[in-house]
Amino acid sequence: MLMDNNNNKKPNVSDGELLNRAIKFAVDKHAGQVRKGTNIPYITHPLETMTILNAMRADTNLLIAGLLHDTLEDTDTSPNEILKNFNKDVVELVAEHTEDKTKSWDQRKKYEIKELEQASKRVKMLVMADKVSNLRNMFLDYCELGDEFWSRFNAPKTKQAWYYSKLIDALVDLQVFDDTAKTYWEMVDLYKDIFVTFIYDQEEKIIYQLDTCGENYYLQKGDTQWHPFDGKIAPHSLVIPRSEAERLEDNWYLKYGKRERGE
């Protein structure tokens, strides 16, 4: 179980000066870079990552790490440069969130997930803020482009689903803290909006939850538990939004008792 070692301290005046320095540092380092497949300046992502961390009441060093989290990986920044401008804690946070680009996509992601399972709460917060920012943008672009969107990535949609589902598992401890629970569940919902299809058989009163990574479940009205599913779905069934599936589940829960989501 993670220890809640986030100090929940709002930035003071001197912290504000450090944050301003970090914003300028990140803007300079990411100058000319754009988000994948768009013309949007890349700096919007580190800024959003910092904003998400701030909503989780992160300490100042963690906010700075959010701003700088891609500088070692995607710019010419060195650890010594971050140390000179900020401090050792910021360097260590950024370094823990930096991938070895000499490795394959699969190797990098498997290593990241393994390390994340044992990481501190602060590192997990940094990773979650980064991934929620990514998922927010992925959802908007996916809604606009459909399956064409996945051509932007080095790994196909199925592998992206595997990766984000494993991240959700590795970050599960964050659901128990008041400062991180809301962001954790936003990540879960974004994952479902992008990678999960909900289908409703109105005649049999069954909701199907079909995950791109292959983990499929069904819930039938009158039952309180989701069950694994690998069968056929009746042709009259309809695809429904996640919000509608959850509304049906909530209504059934009120009538039949405790629910256990198939997540």
XYZ file of C-alpha atoms in Angstrom:
263
model
C 0.000 0.000 0.000
C 1.317 3.457 -0.888
C 2.148 5.948 1.830
C 0.498 9.344 1.362
C 3.722 11.361 1.309
C 2.432 14.228 -0.795
C 2.673 17.291 1.425
C -0.508 18.930 0.031
C 1.198 22.312 0.243
C 0.073 25.058 -2.102
C 2.934 26.933 -3.785
C 4.150 30.057 -1.941
C 5.759 33.172 -3.448
C 9.196 31.613 -3.897
C 7.531 28.485 -5.283
C 5.797 30.712 -7.809
C 9.143 32.063 -8.960
C 10.447 28.523 -9.401
C 7.340 27.554 -11.386
C 7.733 30.581 -13.642
C 11.343 29.571 -14.249
C 10.243 26.005 -15.014
C 7.573 27.195 -17.453
C 10.126 29.305 -19.319
C 12.613 26.425 -19.269
C 10.030 24.014 -20.737
C 8.852 26.526 -23.356
C 12.442 27.083 -24.517
C 13.298 23.380 -24.592
C 10.166 22.327 -26.497
C 10.288 25.292 -28.924
C 9.314 24.188 -32.435
C 7.899 20.837 -31.337
C 4.250 19.921 -32.011
C 1.918 17.236 -30.703
C 1.833 14.018 -32.729
C -0.187 14.401 -35.927
C -1.139 18.044 -35.265
C 0.147 21.602 -35.522
C -0.489 22.234 -31.821
C 2.656 23.367 -29.955
C 3.978 20.531 -27.804
C 4.312 22.799 -24.767
C 0.535 22.516 -24.275
C 1.099 18.960 -23.019
C 3.621 19.742 -20.222
C 1.456 22.682 -19.177
C -1.633 20.478 -18.997
C 0.332 17.840 -17.074
C 1.283 20.479 -14.510
C -2.331 21.659 -14.279
C -3.554 18.102 -13.630
C -0.910 17.690 -10.923
C -1.963 20.989 -9.369
C -5.553 19.703 -9.190
C -4.130 16.790 -7.182
C -2.465 19.308 -4.825
C 1.034 18.217 -5.835
C 4.047 19.840 -4.184
C 6.133 22.397 -6.086
C 8.898 20.014 -7.144
C 6.297 17.631 -8.548
C 4.636 20.474 -10.480
C 8.038 21.370 -11.932
C 8.649 17.717 -12.838
C 5.312 17.762 -14.659
C 6.521 20.683 -16.738
C 9.885 19.055 -17.461
C 8.884 15.388 -17.676
C 9.708 15.068 -21.398
C 12.823 17.234 -21.498
C 15.375 14.448 -20.921
C 13.630 12.187 -23.429
C 12.678 14.584 -26.216
C 15.118 17.523 -26.028
C 18.855 18.111 -25.573
C 18.397 18.712 -21.824
C 20.804 16.918 -19.474
C 20.215 15.871 -15.861
C 22.938 18.300 -14.781
C 21.105 21.165 -16.482
C 17.923 20.400 -14.539
C 19.966 20.052 -11.336
C 21.637 23.418 -11.926
C 18.345 25.216 -12.532
C 16.201 23.370 -9.969
C 17.177 20.585 -7.549
C 17.977 16.887 -7.116
C 14.383 15.940 -6.319
C 13.166 17.339 -9.652
C 15.967 15.529 -11.525
C 15.067 12.215 -9.902
C 11.346 12.614 -10.619
C 11.971 13.432 -14.281
C 14.551 10.664 -14.659
C 12.135 8.056 -13.275
C 9.646 9.080 -15.948
C 12.123 8.949 -18.847
C 12.195 6.061 -21.332
C 15.226 4.492 -23.001
C 14.504 5.135 -26.679
C 17.194 2.605 -27.731
C 14.768 -0.152 -26.675
C 11.763 -1.364 -28.671
C 8.257 -0.077 -27.897
C 7.305 -3.358 -26.216
C 10.476 -3.461 -24.113
C 10.041 0.159 -22.975
C 6.408 -0.244 -21.989
C 6.846 -3.554 -20.157
C 9.762 -2.099 -18.189
C 7.801 1.067 -17.390
C 4.823 -0.882 -16.050
C 7.030 -3.170 -13.948
C 8.828 -0.193 -12.389
C 5.612 1.769 -11.899
C 4.047 -0.984 -9.802
C 6.698 -0.353 -7.114
C 7.027 3.417 -7.564
C 6.317 6.085 -4.953
C 3.012 7.922 -4.812
C 4.614 11.069 -6.264
C 6.032 9.214 -9.278
C 2.651 7.564 -9.836
C 0.973 10.979 -9.704
C 3.415 12.291 -12.324
C 2.782 9.356 -14.630
C -0.994 9.564 -14.188
C -1.063 13.302 -14.949
C 0.957 12.701 -18.118
C -1.285 9.848 -19.259
C -4.553 11.638 -18.477
C -3.359 14.556 -20.602
C -2.538 12.113 -23.409
C -5.878 10.313 -23.119
C -7.844 13.567 -23.160
C -6.245 14.497 -26.469
C -6.486 10.972 -27.847
C -10.221 10.928 -27.134
C -10.836 14.241 -28.911
C -8.769 13.219 -31.949
C -10.297 9.731 -32.070
C -13.807 11.223 -32.070
C -12.795 13.396 -35.024
C -10.738 10.922 -37.070
C -12.016 7.473 -36.135
C -9.710 4.501 -36.704
C -7.492 6.613 -39.007
C -6.230 8.194 -35.777
C -4.199 5.088 -34.850
C -1.896 5.482 -37.861
C -0.105 8.218 -35.880
C 1.382 5.721 -33.446
C 4.251 3.251 -33.519
C 2.024 0.588 -31.935
C -1.488 -0.412 -33.123
C -4.706 0.214 -31.207
C -4.638 -3.249 -29.599
C -1.196 -2.612 -28.090
C -2.172 0.894 -27.002
C -5.183 -0.640 -25.209
C -2.930 -3.218 -23.515
C -0.525 -0.475 -22.408
C -3.119 1.855 -20.925
C -5.019 -0.989 -19.241
C -1.786 -2.097 -17.528
C -1.090 1.494 -16.473
C -4.529 1.667 -14.862
C -3.727 -1.541 -12.963
C -0.311 -0.213 -11.860
C -1.851 3.062 -10.644
C -4.797 1.464 -8.824
C -3.519 2.521 -5.369
C -4.219 6.151 -6.303
C -7.974 5.545 -6.155
C -7.860 5.478 -2.338
C -6.468 8.983 -1.774
C -8.751 12.019 -1.741
C -6.283 14.088 -3.765
C -5.819 11.541 -6.579
C -9.064 9.519 -6.764
C -10.900 11.898 -9.109
C -8.042 11.901 -11.622
C -7.675 8.128 -11.409
C -11.332 7.600 -12.278
C -11.094 10.141 -15.086
C -8.315 7.979 -16.523
C -10.505 4.863 -16.248
C -13.419 6.624 -17.960
C -11.218 7.979 -20.765
C -9.823 4.506 -21.325
C -13.345 3.132 -21.678
C -14.414 5.933 -24.024
C -11.494 5.148 -26.342
C -10.937 1.399 -26.051
C -14.176 -0.182 -24.795
C -17.384 -0.782 -26.761
C -20.650 -1.119 -24.833
C -23.461 -3.141 -26.416
C -26.976 -3.556 -25.058
C -29.323 -6.449 -25.744
C -32.627 -4.848 -24.791
C -34.649 -8.046 -25.179
C -32.472 -10.087 -22.801
C -31.485 -7.070 -20.680
C -27.744 -7.700 -21.049
C -24.924 -5.146 -21.213
C -21.730 -6.269 -22.954
C -18.406 -4.574 -22.309
C -15.935 -5.398 -25.114
C -12.374 -4.248 -24.487
C -9.941 -3.747 -27.376
C -7.287 -5.620 -25.380
C -9.558 -8.698 -25.352
C -11.006 -8.653 -21.830
C -14.766 -8.878 -22.396
C -17.583 -9.008 -19.823
C -21.357 -9.059 -19.619
C -23.900 -8.056 -16.984
C -27.519 -9.217 -17.006
C -30.326 -7.440 -15.227
C -31.033 -9.190 -11.945
C -27.392 -10.207 -11.517
C -25.005 -8.111 -9.423
C -21.742 -9.315 -10.943
C -20.007 -8.921 -14.294
C -18.926 -12.200 -15.910
C -16.243 -12.972 -18.534
C -17.703 -13.308 -22.017
C -16.467 -15.025 -25.193
C -19.701 -15.945 -26.951
C -21.903 -14.404 -29.620
C -24.009 -11.268 -29.277
C -27.541 -11.204 -30.645
C -27.718 -9.259 -33.946
C -30.530 -7.024 -32.648
C -28.228 -5.623 -29.934
C -27.163 -1.985 -30.144
C -23.935 -0.111 -29.420
C -24.554 2.418 -26.638
C -22.412 5.148 -25.036
C -20.539 4.390 -21.812
C -22.779 6.873 -19.986
C -25.902 4.949 -21.011
C -24.368 1.611 -19.997
C -23.477 3.028 -16.591
C -26.954 4.549 -16.192
C -28.526 1.140 -16.817
C -26.100 -0.521 -14.427
C -26.811 2.070 -11.731
C -30.566 1.545 -12.103
C -30.158 -2.215 -11.843
C -27.870 -1.757 -8.858
C -30.493 0.295 -7.026
C -32.999 -2.498 -7.554
C -30.880 -5.603 -7.075
C -28.032 -4.609 -4.753
C -24.260 -4.358 -4.776
C -22.560 -4.110 -8.161
C -19.138 -5.344 -9.170
C -17.938 -3.606 -12.323
C -16.167 -5.683 -14.941
C -13.136 -3.390 -15.215
